[in-house]
Coordinates of C-alpha atoms in Angstrom, one line a residue:
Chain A
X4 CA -13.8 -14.4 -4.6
X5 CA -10.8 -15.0 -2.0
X6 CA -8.4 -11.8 -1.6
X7 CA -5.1 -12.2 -0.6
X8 CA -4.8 -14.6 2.3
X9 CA -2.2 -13.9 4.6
X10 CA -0.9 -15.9 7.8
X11 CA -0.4 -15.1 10.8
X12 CA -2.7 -12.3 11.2
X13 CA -0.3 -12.1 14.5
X14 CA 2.5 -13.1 16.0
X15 CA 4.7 -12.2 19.1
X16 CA 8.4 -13.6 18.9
X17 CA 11.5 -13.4 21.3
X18 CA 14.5 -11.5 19.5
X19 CA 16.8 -14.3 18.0
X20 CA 13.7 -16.7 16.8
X21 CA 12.8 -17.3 13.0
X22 CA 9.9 -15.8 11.6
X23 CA 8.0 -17.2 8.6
X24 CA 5.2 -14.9 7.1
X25 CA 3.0 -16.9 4.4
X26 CA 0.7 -15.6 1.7
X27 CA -1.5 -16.3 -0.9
X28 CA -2.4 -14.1 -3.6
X29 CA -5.6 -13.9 -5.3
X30 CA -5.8 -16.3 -8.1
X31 CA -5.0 -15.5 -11.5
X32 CA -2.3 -12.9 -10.4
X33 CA 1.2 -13.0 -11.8
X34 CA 2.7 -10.0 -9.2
X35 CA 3.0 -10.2 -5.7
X36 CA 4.4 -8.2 -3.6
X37 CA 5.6 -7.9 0.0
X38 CA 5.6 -4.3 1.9
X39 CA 6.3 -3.2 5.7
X40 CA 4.4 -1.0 7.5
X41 CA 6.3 1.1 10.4
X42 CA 5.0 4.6 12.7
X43 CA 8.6 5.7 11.8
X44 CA 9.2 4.5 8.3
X45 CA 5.4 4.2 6.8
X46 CA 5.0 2.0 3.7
X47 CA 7.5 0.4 2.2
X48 CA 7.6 -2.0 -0.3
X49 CA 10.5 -4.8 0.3
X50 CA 10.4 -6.9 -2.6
X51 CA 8.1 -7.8 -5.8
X52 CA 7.7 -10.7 -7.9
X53 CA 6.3 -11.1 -11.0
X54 CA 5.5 -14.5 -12.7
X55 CA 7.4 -16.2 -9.2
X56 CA 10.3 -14.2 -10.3
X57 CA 11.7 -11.5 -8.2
X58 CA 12.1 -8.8 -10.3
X59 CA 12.7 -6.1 -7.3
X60 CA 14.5 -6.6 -3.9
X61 CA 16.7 -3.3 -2.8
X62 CA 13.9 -2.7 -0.6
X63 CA 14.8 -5.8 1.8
X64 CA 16.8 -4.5 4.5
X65 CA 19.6 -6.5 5.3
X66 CA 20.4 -10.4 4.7
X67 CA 18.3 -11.7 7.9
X68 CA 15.2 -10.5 5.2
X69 CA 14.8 -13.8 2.5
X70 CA 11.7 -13.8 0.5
X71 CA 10.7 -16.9 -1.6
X72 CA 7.6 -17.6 -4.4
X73 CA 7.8 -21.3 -5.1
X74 CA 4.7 -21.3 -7.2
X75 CA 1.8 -19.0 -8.5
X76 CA -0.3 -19.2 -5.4
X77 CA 2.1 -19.4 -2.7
X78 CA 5.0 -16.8 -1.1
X79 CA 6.8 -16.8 2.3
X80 CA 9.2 -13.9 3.5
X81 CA 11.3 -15.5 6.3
X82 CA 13.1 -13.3 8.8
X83 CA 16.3 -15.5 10.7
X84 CA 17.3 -14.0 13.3
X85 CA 14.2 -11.3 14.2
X86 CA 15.6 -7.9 16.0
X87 CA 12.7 -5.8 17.8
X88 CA 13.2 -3.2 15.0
X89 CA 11.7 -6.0 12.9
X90 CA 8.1 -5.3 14.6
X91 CA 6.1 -3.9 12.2
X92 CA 2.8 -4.9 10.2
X93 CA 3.9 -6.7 7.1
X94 CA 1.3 -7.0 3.8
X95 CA 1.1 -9.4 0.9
X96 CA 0.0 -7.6 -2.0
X97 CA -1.0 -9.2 -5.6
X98 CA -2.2 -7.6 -8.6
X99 CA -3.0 -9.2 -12.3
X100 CA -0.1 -8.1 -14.2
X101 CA 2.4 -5.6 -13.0
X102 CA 0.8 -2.4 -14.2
X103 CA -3.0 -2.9 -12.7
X104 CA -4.6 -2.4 -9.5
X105 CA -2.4 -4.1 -6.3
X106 CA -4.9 -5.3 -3.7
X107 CA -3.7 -6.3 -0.1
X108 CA -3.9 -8.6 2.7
X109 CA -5.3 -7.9 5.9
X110 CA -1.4 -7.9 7.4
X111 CA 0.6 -9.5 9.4
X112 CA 1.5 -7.7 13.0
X113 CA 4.7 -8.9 14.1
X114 CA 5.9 -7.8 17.4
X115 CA 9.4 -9.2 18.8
X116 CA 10.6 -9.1 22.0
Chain B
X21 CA 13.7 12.9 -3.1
X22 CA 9.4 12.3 -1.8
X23 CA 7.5 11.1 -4.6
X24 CA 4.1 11.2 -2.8
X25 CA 3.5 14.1 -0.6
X26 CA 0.9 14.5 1.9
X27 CA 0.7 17.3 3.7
X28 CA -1.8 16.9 5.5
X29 CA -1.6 14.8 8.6
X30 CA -4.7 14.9 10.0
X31 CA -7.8 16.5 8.9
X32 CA -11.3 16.8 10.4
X33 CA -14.9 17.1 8.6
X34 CA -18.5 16.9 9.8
X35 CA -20.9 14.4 8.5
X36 CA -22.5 14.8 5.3
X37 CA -20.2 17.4 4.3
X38 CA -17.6 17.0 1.4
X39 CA -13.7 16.7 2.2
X40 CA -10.7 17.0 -0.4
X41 CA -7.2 15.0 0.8
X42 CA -4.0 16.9 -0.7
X43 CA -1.4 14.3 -2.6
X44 CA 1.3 16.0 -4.6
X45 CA 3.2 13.2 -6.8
X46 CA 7.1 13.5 -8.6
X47 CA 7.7 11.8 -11.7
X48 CA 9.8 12.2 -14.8
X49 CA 8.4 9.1 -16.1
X50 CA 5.5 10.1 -18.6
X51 CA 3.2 6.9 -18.4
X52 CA 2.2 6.6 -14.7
X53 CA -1.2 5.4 -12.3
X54 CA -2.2 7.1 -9.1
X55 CA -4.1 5.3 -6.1
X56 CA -5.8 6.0 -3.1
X57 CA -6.3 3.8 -0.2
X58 CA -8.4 3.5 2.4
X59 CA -6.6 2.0 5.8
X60 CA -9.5 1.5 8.8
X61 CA -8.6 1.6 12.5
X62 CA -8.8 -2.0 11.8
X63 CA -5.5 -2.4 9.8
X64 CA -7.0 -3.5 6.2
X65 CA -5.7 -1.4 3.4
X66 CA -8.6 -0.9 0.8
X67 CA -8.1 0.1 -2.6
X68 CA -10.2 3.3 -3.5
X69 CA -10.0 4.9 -6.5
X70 CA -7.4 4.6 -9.7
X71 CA -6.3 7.1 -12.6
X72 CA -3.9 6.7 -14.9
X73 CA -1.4 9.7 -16.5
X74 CA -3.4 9.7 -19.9
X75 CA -6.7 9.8 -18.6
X76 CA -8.9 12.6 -20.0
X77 CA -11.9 12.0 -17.2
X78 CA -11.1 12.5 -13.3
X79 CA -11.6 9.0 -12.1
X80 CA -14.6 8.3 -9.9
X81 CA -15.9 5.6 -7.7
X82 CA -19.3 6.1 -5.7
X83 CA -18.8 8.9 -3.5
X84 CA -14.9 9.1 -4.1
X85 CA -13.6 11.3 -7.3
X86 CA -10.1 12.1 -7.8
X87 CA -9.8 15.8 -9.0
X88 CA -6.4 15.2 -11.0
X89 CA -4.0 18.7 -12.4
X90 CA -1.4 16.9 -14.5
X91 CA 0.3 20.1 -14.9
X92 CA 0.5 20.6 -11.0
X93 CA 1.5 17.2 -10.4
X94 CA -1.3 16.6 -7.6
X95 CA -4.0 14.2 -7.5
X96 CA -6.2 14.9 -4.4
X97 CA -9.2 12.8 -3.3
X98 CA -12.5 14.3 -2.5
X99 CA -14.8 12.3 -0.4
X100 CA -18.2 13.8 -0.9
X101 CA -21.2 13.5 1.8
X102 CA -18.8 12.1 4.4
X103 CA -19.9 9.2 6.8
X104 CA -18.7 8.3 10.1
X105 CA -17.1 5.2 8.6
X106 CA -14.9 7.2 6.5
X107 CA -12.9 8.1 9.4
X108 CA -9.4 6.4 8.6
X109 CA -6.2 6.8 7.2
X110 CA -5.8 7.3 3.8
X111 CA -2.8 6.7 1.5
X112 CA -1.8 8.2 -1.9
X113 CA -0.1 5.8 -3.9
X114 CA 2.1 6.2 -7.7
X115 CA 3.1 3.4 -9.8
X116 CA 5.6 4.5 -12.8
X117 CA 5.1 2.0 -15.5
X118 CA 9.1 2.0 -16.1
X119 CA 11.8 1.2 -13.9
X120 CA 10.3 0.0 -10.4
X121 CA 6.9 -0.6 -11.2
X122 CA 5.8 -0.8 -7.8
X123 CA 3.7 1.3 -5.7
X124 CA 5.1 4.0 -3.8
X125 CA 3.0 5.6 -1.1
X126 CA 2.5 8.7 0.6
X127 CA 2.9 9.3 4.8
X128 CA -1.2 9.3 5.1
X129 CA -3.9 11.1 6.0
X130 CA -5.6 10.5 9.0
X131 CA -9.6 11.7 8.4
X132 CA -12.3 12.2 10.9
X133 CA -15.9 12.4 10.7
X134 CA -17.5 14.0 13.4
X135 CA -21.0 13.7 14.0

């Protein structure tokens, strides 16, 4: 079976651009969930969704952070205008309900410049 | 306030030998899940091991067992006849099943297995 599928495995940007991080959870699972990984700030979970709805979002930092789940198998978190403190590896998460096992894409390593 | 503590920032183990990683948790919240994962020099994070608050039985998983003291709060991983694969980060995770019912993780454990 497919895990969660995330795109671009990496991606170097110059400070100002829009970023667009794509994933795809495992099928069949109603949560996703979007967290960043930093040296400074470890993991942190920015935002959840359960059933496409976003149930959780005071961990997005600041209005340049928009997250979106049009449908069951598809999420995007967008990042307009990326800052250099934006670098960081970013995972898609899903799991089958809220309360079981959350399994993780390989990442997304975002570097801007 | 930390809800996952690891105090342990790195730790080091010789092959074959067994090795326990330290993860103190917070919670007022009686129904809870702890996790550990595994995160390779590669980047992957990889789900190890789950128990939940009302477990009787330690949870185990292969070679992984998680030795959890409710009444201490801590839920440390033992790794038993360490290979040099195992060497990676690891990451002690909580979910409380009310209010955010997210994970929250730990600051890691880097592992190494020396030959």
């Amino acid at each position: 079976d497919a895990g969660v599928i995330q795109s671009p495995r990496h991606e170097v940007t110059e400070m100002g651009q829009e970023v667009t991080l794509r994933c795809k959870p495992i099928s069949g699972h109603n949560s996703l969930f979007w967290y960043r990984q930093t040296m400074m700030r470890g993991l942190e979970l920015l935002i959840y969704f359960n059933n496409n709805v976003p149930i959780d979002d005071s961990g997005m930092p600041e209005d340049r952070f928009s997250a979106k789940m049009p449908n069951a198998s598809f999420s995007t978190l967008k990042i307009q205008p990326s800052e250099p403190r934006d670098s960081a590896v970013y995972f898609c998460a899903s799991s089958l309900t809220i309360g079981n096992t959350i399994y993780f894409g390989e990442g997304s390593w975002l570097t801007v410049v | 306030a930390q809800k996952i503590t690891q105090t342990q920032p790195g730790m080091f183990v010789q092959e074959k030998e067994a090795v326990t990683l330290d993860c103190t948790y917070d919670t007022s919240d009686p129904s809870y899940g702890l996790f550990w994962y595994k995160q390779p020099s590669s980047g992957e994070m990889i789900f190890l091991i789950y128990q939940g608050s009302y477990d009787q039985q330690n949870a185990t998983e292969g070679r992984y067992s998680l030795n959890f003291q409710k009444a201490r709060k801590s839920a440390n991983l033992v790794i038993s006849a360490s290979q040099l694969g195992d060497s990676a980060m690891y990451f002690c995770a909580m979910r409380e099943d009310t209010g955010r019912r997210a994970l929250t993780f730990g600051s890691g454990t880097r592992l190494q297995v020396q030959p």
